[in-house]
mmCIF file of C-alpha atoms in Angstrom:
data_model
loop_
_atom_site.group_PDB
_atom_site.id
_atom_site.type_symbol
_atom_site.label_atom_id
_atom_site.label_comp_id
_atom_site.label_asym_id
_atom_site.label_seq_id
_atom_site.Cartn_x
_atom_site.Cartn_y
_atom_site.Cartn_z
ATOM 1 C CA MET A 1 0.000 0.000 0.000
ATOM 2 C CA ILE A 2 0.964 3.588 -0.571
ATOM 3 C CA TYR A 3 -0.855 6.747 0.529
ATOM 4 C CA VAL A 4 -1.949 9.213 -2.137
ATOM 5 C CA ASN A 5 -3.256 12.520 -0.813
ATOM 6 C CA GLY A 6 -4.030 10.741 2.451
ATOM 7 C CA ASP A 7 -5.902 7.788 0.921
ATOM 8 C CA GLU A 8 -4.660 4.219 0.699
ATOM 9 C CA GLN A 9 -3.888 3.122 -2.841
ATOM 10 C CA GLN A 10 -2.450 0.031 -4.501
ATOM 11 C CA ASP A 11 1.312 0.075 -4.958
ATOM 12 C CA ALA A 12 2.693 1.577 -8.130
ATOM 13 C CA ALA A 13 6.203 1.139 -9.488
ATOM 14 C CA THR A 14 7.013 4.775 -10.149
ATOM 15 C CA VAL A 15 5.528 8.254 -9.828
ATOM 16 C CA ALA A 16 4.895 8.287 -13.572
ATOM 17 C CA ALA A 17 3.039 4.961 -13.403
ATOM 18 C CA LEU A 18 0.935 6.150 -10.481
ATOM 19 C CA LEU A 19 -0.071 9.384 -12.206
ATOM 20 C CA GLU A 20 -0.955 7.450 -15.346
ATOM 21 C CA ARG A 21 -3.172 5.111 -13.312
ATOM 22 C CA LEU A 22 -4.838 8.055 -11.543
ATOM 23 C CA GLY A 23 -5.674 9.564 -14.905
ATOM 24 C CA PHE A 24 -3.187 12.397 -14.953
ATOM 25 C CA GLY A 25 -1.084 11.125 -17.826
ATOM 26 C CA GLU A 26 2.666 11.347 -17.753
ATOM 27 C CA ARG A 27 2.886 14.986 -18.834
ATOM 28 C CA ALA A 28 0.244 16.124 -16.306
ATOM 29 C CA ARG A 29 0.602 19.860 -16.719
ATOM 30 C CA GLY A 30 -0.131 21.886 -13.617
ATOM 31 C CA VAL A 31 0.606 19.057 -11.191
ATOM 32 C CA ALA A 32 3.498 18.526 -8.790
ATOM 33 C CA VAL A 33 4.389 15.533 -6.647
ATOM 34 C CA ALA A 34 6.039 15.118 -3.268
ATOM 35 C CA LEU A 35 7.171 11.788 -1.805
ATOM 36 C CA ASP A 36 7.313 11.761 1.990
ATOM 37 C CA GLY A 37 7.474 15.554 1.921
ATOM 38 C CA GLU A 38 10.223 15.858 -0.699
ATOM 39 C CA VAL A 39 9.367 17.424 -4.041
ATOM 40 C CA VAL A 40 10.138 15.195 -7.014
ATOM 41 C CA PRO A 41 11.016 17.122 -10.175
ATOM 42 C CA ARG A 42 8.966 16.206 -13.221
ATOM 43 C CA ALA A 43 12.062 14.974 -15.019
ATOM 44 C CA GLU A 44 12.477 12.301 -12.334
ATOM 45 C CA TRP A 45 8.911 10.968 -12.347
ATOM 46 C CA HIS A 46 9.858 7.963 -14.491
ATOM 47 C CA ALA A 47 12.762 7.013 -12.254
ATOM 48 C CA ALA A 48 11.196 7.791 -8.872
ATOM 49 C CA ARG A 49 10.226 4.463 -7.297
ATOM 50 C CA LEU A 50 7.445 4.140 -4.750
ATOM 51 C CA ALA A 51 8.331 1.962 -1.778
ATOM 52 C CA PRO A 52 5.388 0.492 0.176
ATOM 53 C CA GLY A 53 4.148 2.994 2.738
ATOM 54 C CA THR A 54 5.274 6.051 0.758
ATOM 55 C CA ARG A 55 3.178 9.141 1.332
ATOM 56 C CA VAL A 56 2.494 10.673 -2.066
ATOM 57 C CA GLU A 57 1.112 14.182 -2.382
ATOM 58 C CA VAL A 58 -0.281 15.252 -5.748
ATOM 59 C CA VAL A 59 -0.964 18.978 -5.802
ATOM 60 C CA GLY A 60 -2.069 21.582 -8.272
ATOM 61 C CA ALA A 61 -3.424 25.114 -8.428
ATOM 62 C CA ILE A 62 -6.820 26.011 -7.040
ATOM 63 C CA GLN A 63 -8.492 29.384 -6.477
ATOM 64 C CA GLY A 64 -6.936 31.204 -3.558
ATOM 65 C CA GLY A 65 -5.060 34.220 -2.299
ATOM 66 C CA MET B 1 19.361 43.195 -10.814
ATOM 67 C CA GLN B 2 18.490 46.826 -10.066
ATOM 68 C CA TYR B 3 15.356 47.878 -8.266
ATOM 69 C CA ARG B 4 14.387 51.488 -7.800
ATOM 70 C CA GLY B 5 12.366 52.972 -5.017
ATOM 71 C CA ALA B 6 11.285 55.646 -7.464
ATOM 72 C CA GLU B 7 9.359 52.929 -9.242
ATOM 73 C CA ALA B 8 6.578 53.576 -6.773
ATOM 74 C CA ILE B 9 5.972 57.029 -8.232
ATOM 75 C CA SER B 10 6.666 56.434 -11.901
ATOM 76 C CA PRO B 11 4.195 58.041 -14.306
ATOM 77 C CA PRO B 12 0.807 56.385 -14.634
ATOM 78 C CA GLY B 13 0.449 54.077 -17.557
ATOM 79 C CA GLU B 14 3.945 52.713 -17.148
ATOM 80 C CA GLY B 15 4.083 49.067 -16.252
ATOM 81 C CA LEU B 16 5.205 47.813 -12.870
ATOM 82 C CA THR B 17 8.516 45.974 -12.888
ATOM 83 C CA ILE B 18 8.999 43.326 -10.225
ATOM 84 C CA GLY B 19 12.019 41.081 -10.497
ATOM 85 C CA ASP B 20 12.428 40.065 -14.115
ATOM 86 C CA ARG B 21 8.921 40.897 -15.256
ATOM 87 C CA THR B 22 6.989 44.028 -16.147
ATOM 88 C CA LEU B 23 3.298 43.833 -15.342
ATOM 89 C CA ARG B 24 0.724 45.675 -17.380
ATOM 90 C CA SER B 25 -1.351 46.647 -14.353
ATOM 91 C CA ARG B 26 -0.691 47.788 -10.805
ATOM 92 C CA LEU B 27 -3.561 45.672 -9.574
ATOM 93 C CA ILE B 28 -2.778 42.064 -8.742
ATOM 94 C CA LEU B 29 -5.895 39.950 -8.402
ATOM 95 C CA GLY B 30 -6.378 37.150 -5.893
ATOM 96 C CA SER B 31 -8.473 34.326 -7.337
ATOM 97 C CA GLY B 32 -9.884 33.210 -3.983
ATOM 98 C CA GLY B 33 -13.543 33.620 -3.125
ATOM 99 C CA PHE B 34 -15.083 33.835 -6.604
ATOM 100 C CA THR B 35 -18.127 31.612 -6.683
ATOM 101 C CA SER B 36 -17.511 30.550 -10.283
ATOM 102 C CA LEU B 37 -14.769 30.569 -12.871
ATOM 103 C CA GLU B 38 -17.008 32.750 -15.044
ATOM 104 C CA LEU B 39 -17.064 35.444 -12.357
ATOM 105 C CA LEU B 40 -13.315 35.150 -11.936
ATOM 106 C CA ALA B 41 -12.835 35.557 -15.692
ATOM 107 C CA GLY B 42 -15.119 38.598 -15.697
ATOM 108 C CA ALA B 43 -13.179 40.172 -12.827
ATOM 109 C CA VAL B 44 -9.827 39.452 -14.475
ATOM 110 C CA GLU B 45 -10.963 41.216 -17.626
ATOM 111 C CA ALA B 46 -12.616 44.131 -15.815
ATOM 112 C CA SER B 47 -9.582 44.664 -13.590
ATOM 113 C CA GLY B 48 -7.067 44.682 -16.434
ATOM 114 C CA THR B 49 -4.709 42.742 -14.173
ATOM 115 C CA GLY B 50 -1.683 40.946 -15.530
ATOM 116 C CA LEU B 51 -1.136 38.664 -12.551
ATOM 117 C CA VAL B 52 -3.500 36.416 -10.601
ATOM 118 C CA THR B 53 -2.732 34.465 -7.428
ATOM 119 C CA VAL B 54 -3.565 30.804 -6.944
ATOM 120 C CA ALA B 55 -3.195 28.416 -4.005
ATOM 121 C CA MET B 56 -1.658 24.947 -4.066
ATOM 122 C CA ARG B 57 -3.755 22.047 -2.789
ATOM 123 C CA ARG B 58 -4.272 18.333 -3.284
ATOM 124 C CA VAL B 59 -5.933 17.699 -6.641
ATOM 125 C CA GLU B 60 -7.591 14.827 -8.429
ATOM 126 C CA ALA B 61 -7.232 14.039 -12.081
ATOM 127 C CA THR B 62 -10.781 15.105 -12.874
ATOM 128 C CA ALA B 63 -10.410 18.611 -11.428
ATOM 129 C CA ARG B 64 -7.051 19.312 -13.000
ATOM 130 C CA GLY B 65 -6.236 22.193 -15.264
ATOM 131 C CA SER B 66 -9.412 24.212 -15.619
ATOM 132 C CA LEU B 67 -8.258 27.195 -13.509
ATOM 133 C CA ILE B 68 -4.811 27.356 -15.080
ATOM 134 C CA ALA B 69 -6.283 26.852 -18.547
ATOM 135 C CA LEU B 70 -8.658 29.731 -17.881
ATOM 136 C CA LEU B 71 -5.886 32.068 -16.724
ATOM 137 C CA ASP B 72 -3.668 31.044 -19.649
ATOM 138 C CA GLY B 73 -6.532 31.774 -21.991
ATOM 139 C CA LEU B 74 -6.975 35.221 -20.478
ATOM 140 C CA GLY B 75 -3.287 35.923 -21.020
ATOM 141 C CA VAL B 76 -2.478 36.649 -17.381
ATOM 142 C CA GLY B 77 0.441 35.386 -15.329
ATOM 143 C CA VAL B 78 -0.034 33.051 -12.387
ATOM 144 C CA LEU B 79 1.359 33.873 -8.948
ATOM 145 C CA PRO B 80 1.179 30.825 -6.669
ATOM 146 C CA ASN B 81 1.004 31.411 -2.945
ATOM 147 C CA THR B 82 1.888 29.440 0.148
ATOM 148 C CA ALA B 83 -1.409 30.193 1.889
ATOM 149 C CA GLY B 84 -2.161 27.920 4.802
ATOM 150 C CA CYS B 85 1.478 27.317 5.735
ATOM 151 C CA PHE B 86 2.442 27.922 9.360
ATOM 152 C CA THR B 87 6.135 27.076 9.150
ATOM 153 C CA ALA B 88 9.045 28.078 6.937
ATOM 154 C CA ARG B 89 9.544 24.410 6.101
ATOM 155 C CA ASP B 90 5.996 23.946 4.790
ATOM 156 C CA ALA B 91 6.103 27.243 2.894
ATOM 157 C CA VAL B 92 9.376 26.339 1.181
ATOM 158 C CA ARG B 93 8.032 22.907 0.200
ATOM 159 C CA THR B 94 4.815 24.447 -1.090
ATOM 160 C CA ALA B 95 6.781 26.964 -3.148
ATOM 161 C CA GLN B 96 8.858 24.153 -4.619
ATOM 162 C CA LEU B 97 5.689 22.227 -5.500
ATOM 163 C CA ALA B 98 4.249 25.336 -7.133
ATOM 164 C CA ARG B 99 7.402 25.837 -9.177
ATOM 165 C CA GLU B 100 7.228 22.276 -10.432
ATOM 166 C CA ALA B 101 3.511 22.390 -11.142
ATOM 167 C CA LEU B 102 3.240 25.829 -12.718
ATOM 168 C CA GLU B 103 6.708 26.347 -14.149
ATOM 169 C CA THR B 104 7.178 29.692 -12.454
ATOM 170 C CA ASN B 105 9.812 30.721 -9.946
ATOM 171 C CA TRP B 106 7.571 33.489 -8.606
ATOM 172 C CA ILE B 107 6.026 32.896 -5.216
ATOM 173 C CA LYS B 108 3.736 34.905 -2.983
ATOM 174 C CA LEU B 109 5.192 33.851 0.329
ATOM 175 C CA GLU B 110 2.732 33.572 3.194
ATOM 176 C CA VAL B 111 3.670 32.093 6.544
ATOM 177 C CA ILE B 112 0.776 32.485 8.894
ATOM 178 C CA GLY B 113 1.092 32.658 12.658
ATOM 179 C CA ASP B 114 -2.475 32.500 13.833
ATOM 180 C CA GLU B 115 -5.728 31.004 12.505
ATOM 181 C CA GLN B 116 -7.976 33.832 13.663
ATOM 182 C CA THR B 117 -5.998 36.830 12.495
ATOM 183 C CA LEU B 118 -4.050 35.135 9.683
ATOM 184 C CA LEU B 119 -1.256 37.557 10.579
ATOM 185 C CA PRO B 120 2.214 36.690 9.289
ATOM 186 C CA ASP B 121 4.699 34.882 11.525
ATOM 187 C CA ALA B 122 7.608 37.307 11.132
ATOM 188 C CA VAL B 123 10.324 34.890 12.233
ATOM 189 C CA GLU B 124 9.246 31.992 10.015
ATOM 190 C CA LEU B 125 8.587 34.387 7.143
ATOM 191 C CA LEU B 126 12.131 35.722 7.124
ATOM 192 C CA VAL B 127 13.624 32.234 7.359
ATOM 193 C CA ALA B 128 11.481 31.045 4.447
ATOM 194 C CA ALA B 129 12.293 34.141 2.388
ATOM 195 C CA GLU B 130 16.031 33.595 2.794
ATOM 196 C CA GLN B 131 15.770 29.935 1.795
ATOM 197 C CA LEU B 132 13.589 30.636 -1.237
ATOM 198 C CA VAL B 133 15.811 33.460 -2.492
ATOM 199 C CA ASP B 134 18.803 31.106 -2.176
ATOM 200 C CA ASP B 135 16.829 28.521 -4.163
ATOM 201 C CA GLY B 136 16.320 30.959 -7.042
ATOM 202 C CA PHE B 137 12.766 32.120 -6.378
ATOM 203 C CA VAL B 138 11.392 35.594 -7.046
ATOM 204 C CA VAL B 139 9.899 36.086 -3.599
ATOM 205 C CA LEU B 140 6.962 38.391 -2.872
ATOM 206 C CA PRO B 141 6.362 38.114 0.873
ATOM 207 C CA TYR B 142 3.077 38.909 2.553
ATOM 208 C CA THR B 143 4.234 40.728 5.652
ATOM 209 C CA THR B 144 3.098 42.829 8.569
ATOM 210 C CA ASP B 145 3.175 46.616 8.218
ATOM 211 C CA ASP B 146 6.437 46.732 10.188
ATOM 212 C CA PRO B 147 8.998 48.880 8.314
ATOM 213 C CA ILE B 148 11.918 47.059 9.932
ATOM 214 C CA LEU B 149 10.678 43.626 8.901
ATOM 215 C CA ALA B 150 10.057 44.996 5.403
ATOM 216 C CA ARG B 151 13.682 46.118 5.287
ATOM 217 C CA ARG B 152 14.899 42.755 6.504
ATOM 218 C CA LEU B 153 12.889 41.019 3.770
ATOM 219 C CA GLU B 154 14.340 43.359 1.166
ATOM 220 C CA ASP B 155 17.845 42.729 2.521
ATOM 221 C CA ALA B 156 17.158 39.001 2.219
ATOM 222 C CA GLY B 157 16.676 39.508 -1.515
ATOM 223 C CA CYS B 158 12.893 39.635 -1.880
ATOM 224 C CA ALA B 159 11.758 41.172 -5.170
ATOM 225 C CA ALA B 160 8.953 43.135 -3.483
ATOM 226 C CA VAL B 161 7.432 43.508 -0.052
ATOM 227 C CA MET B 162 3.707 43.137 0.482
ATOM 228 C CA PRO B 163 2.561 44.622 3.781
ATOM 229 C CA LEU B 164 -0.989 44.155 4.966
ATOM 230 C CA GLY B 165 -3.339 47.076 5.366
ATOM 231 C CA SER B 166 -5.392 45.035 7.850
ATOM 232 C CA PRO B 167 -6.059 41.298 8.288
ATOM 233 C CA ILE B 168 -6.833 39.145 5.237
ATOM 234 C CA GLY B 169 -10.464 39.367 4.213
ATOM 235 C CA SER B 170 -11.291 41.884 6.956
ATOM 236 C CA GLY B 171 -12.040 44.762 4.571
ATOM 237 C CA MET B 172 -10.868 47.201 7.234
ATOM 238 C CA GLY B 173 -8.672 49.093 4.810
ATOM 239 C CA ILE B 174 -5.324 50.528 5.853
ATOM 240 C CA CYS B 175 -5.243 50.624 9.658
ATOM 241 C CA ASN B 176 -1.805 52.200 9.925
ATOM 242 C CA PRO B 177 -1.185 54.457 6.942
ATOM 243 C CA TYR B 178 1.892 55.928 8.636
ATOM 244 C CA ASN B 179 3.621 52.547 8.607
ATOM 245 C CA ILE B 180 2.661 51.874 4.993
ATOM 246 C CA ALA B 181 4.038 55.304 4.020
ATOM 247 C CA LEU B 182 7.242 54.629 5.992
ATOM 248 C CA ILE B 183 7.723 51.301 4.242
ATOM 249 C CA CYS B 184 7.177 52.955 0.854
ATOM 250 C CA GLU B 185 9.607 55.808 1.603
ATOM 251 C CA ARG B 186 12.368 53.453 2.627
ATOM 252 C CA ALA B 187 11.927 50.486 0.306
ATOM 253 C CA GLY B 188 14.223 49.876 -2.614
ATOM 254 C CA VAL B 189 11.854 47.281 -4.029
ATOM 255 C CA PRO B 190 8.214 47.736 -5.056
ATOM 256 C CA VAL B 191 5.743 47.808 -2.181
ATOM 257 C CA VAL B 192 2.464 46.004 -2.825
ATOM 258 C CA LEU B 193 -0.397 46.629 -0.410
ATOM 259 C CA ASP B 194 -1.678 43.146 0.298
ATOM 260 C CA ALA B 195 -4.748 42.364 2.369
ATOM 261 C CA GLY B 196 -7.335 44.550 4.008
ATOM 262 C CA VAL B 197 -8.756 46.421 1.032
ATOM 263 C CA GLY B 198 -12.512 46.710 1.476
ATOM 264 C CA THR B 199 -13.454 49.067 -1.311
ATOM 265 C CA ALA B 200 -12.010 51.295 -4.004
ATOM 266 C CA SER B 201 -10.952 54.186 -1.754
ATOM 267 C CA ASP B 202 -8.682 51.850 0.247
ATOM 268 C CA ALA B 203 -6.833 50.950 -2.943
ATOM 269 C CA ALA B 204 -6.531 54.609 -3.933
ATOM 270 C CA LEU B 205 -5.110 55.449 -0.501
ATOM 271 C CA ALA B 206 -2.526 52.675 -0.795
ATOM 272 C CA MET B 207 -1.282 54.141 -4.049
ATOM 273 C CA GLU B 208 -1.332 57.692 -2.684
ATOM 274 C CA LEU B 209 0.821 56.510 0.212
ATOM 275 C CA GLY B 210 3.399 55.371 -2.325
ATOM 276 C CA CYS B 211 2.617 51.728 -2.971
ATOM 277 C CA ALA B 212 3.655 50.427 -6.369
ATOM 278 C CA ALA B 213 0.657 48.111 -6.611
ATOM 279 C CA VAL B 214 -2.292 46.654 -4.743
ATOM 280 C CA LEU B 215 -3.150 42.984 -4.330
ATOM 281 C CA CYS B 216 -6.826 42.427 -3.851
ATOM 282 C CA ALA B 217 -8.949 39.297 -3.524
ATOM 283 C CA SER B 218 -11.919 39.354 -1.143
ATOM 284 C CA ALA B 219 -12.829 43.000 -1.750
ATOM 285 C CA ILE B 220 -13.556 42.013 -5.345
ATOM 286 C CA SER B 221 -14.553 38.355 -5.162
ATOM 287 C CA ARG B 222 -16.922 38.828 -2.214
ATOM 288 C CA ALA B 223 -18.442 42.125 -3.356
ATOM 289 C CA GLU B 224 -22.099 42.011 -4.302
ATOM 290 C CA GLU B 225 -21.043 42.692 -7.892
ATOM 291 C CA PRO B 226 -17.504 41.368 -8.272
ATOM 292 C CA VAL B 227 -16.999 42.447 -11.874
ATOM 293 C CA ALA B 228 -18.128 46.017 -11.170
ATOM 294 C CA MET B 229 -15.923 46.145 -8.067
ATOM 295 C CA ALA B 230 -12.950 44.890 -10.104
ATOM 296 C CA ARG B 231 -13.465 47.796 -12.477
ATOM 297 C CA ALA B 232 -13.864 50.272 -9.592
ATOM 298 C CA ILE B 233 -10.749 49.127 -7.761
ATOM 299 C CA ALA B 234 -8.703 49.158 -10.962
ATOM 300 C CA ALA B 235 -9.806 52.764 -11.521
ATOM 301 C CA ALA B 236 -8.918 53.605 -7.910
ATOM 302 C CA VAL B 237 -5.442 52.109 -8.264
ATOM 303 C CA ALA B 238 -4.855 54.161 -11.398
ATOM 304 C CA ALA B 239 -6.265 57.314 -9.778
ATOM 305 C CA GLY B 240 -4.208 56.891 -6.616
ATOM 306 C CA HIS B 241 -1.072 56.272 -8.637
ATOM 307 C CA GLU B 242 -1.625 59.383 -10.734
ATOM 308 C CA ALA B 243 -2.439 61.485 -7.656
ATOM 309 C CA ARG B 244 0.752 60.316 -5.964
ATOM 310 C CA ALA B 245 2.792 61.301 -9.013
ATOM 311 C CA ALA B 246 0.956 64.646 -9.258
ATOM 312 C CA GLY B 247 1.919 65.572 -5.687
ATOM 313 C CA ARG B 248 -0.816 66.359 -3.194
ATOM 314 C CA ILE B 249 -1.012 69.681 -1.320
ATOM 315 C CA PRO B 250 0.207 69.622 2.262
ATOM 316 C CA ARG B 251 -2.385 69.328 5.012
ATOM 317 C CA ARG B 252 -2.978 72.449 7.144
ATOM 318 C CA ARG B 253 -5.289 73.098 10.054
ATOM 319 C CA LEU B 254 -6.699 76.434 8.860
ATOM 320 C CA ALA B 255 -8.096 77.584 5.562
ATOM 321 C CA SER B 256 -5.972 79.033 2.794
ATOM 322 C CA ALA B 257 -8.073 81.221 0.444
ATOM 323 C CA SER B 258 -7.868 80.349 -3.196
ATOM 324 C CA SER B 259 -9.401 83.714 -4.279
ATOM 325 C CA PRO B 260 -7.231 86.850 -3.885
ATOM 326 C CA ARG B 261 -8.001 89.525 -1.246
ATOM 327 C CA GLU B 262 -6.949 92.350 -3.558
ATOM 328 C CA GLY B 263 -9.528 94.017 -5.731
ATOM 329 C CA MET B 264 -12.498 93.410 -3.491
ATOM 330 C CA PRO B 265 -15.257 95.916 -4.430
ATOM 331 C CA ASP B 266 -16.442 98.428 -1.799
ATOM 332 C CA LEU B 267 -20.054 97.476 -1.287
ATOM 333 C CA GLY B 268 -20.365 99.846 1.740
#
């Protein structure tokens, strides 16, 4: 199990694979990802592996400020 | 990079230069509080703004993109904020997420110290500002109206300082105009009045005090007629900027006749 935005999700091999499964697509414009609080640059999404228990945050812009 | 304090009183019509970018308007619009994207779009157009703030939050695939697509379509820049962060650490991480997501190194830095007042935490704010400047960000910090803290933020390399007029969303206007004027007189970077504007006259006063721009969200988005208020506040920003450049008369306690004494007829 991994945790995506606080919810349990099935494991995924990499950040890119997870985003694909969630429907974001690998180029997912306007989205950023943090693994256990550390920001993962877009260029590393394909290489970034997701160990079981990883807390994944997927964030984007909303109205505010 | 050179910043000029005189920027604050440059002729009306000239763009506002912050960091590496020149903005077409001295009104920065917050996107929070609009009840629909249509209203937001109407306010963006009515305000003439070139820069709109957004917040960073968890998103799902289905909700992705519509706000950014809208702002892109309107031809305005996006200024992400770190709203909701209470520590320098969280604010820095949020800024880094925003840079990745939105491909901008501009950040409206907010580090809040208290839920009820939403006043900035000065200590955390300065720490975050230093780290973000070191990391290559163009930092626009939301700060208290303390002239010394404003100077410290400028010394840390912030591209602007954004003091509050009064608490976020309070609509109380500029509670301490003397401090805002002091900040403007001393700053070598543009001063943006951020938070507290309730109506157009507050925005005009900010500009008359020497601010280079006004950032406004709730006063527009929560007005009864947001699009009309966007237009009114934009006009007030322009009017206040022009009045500042024109040079107001000094205040005096007693009257000073504008008609001459000489030549009065004898109506005995």
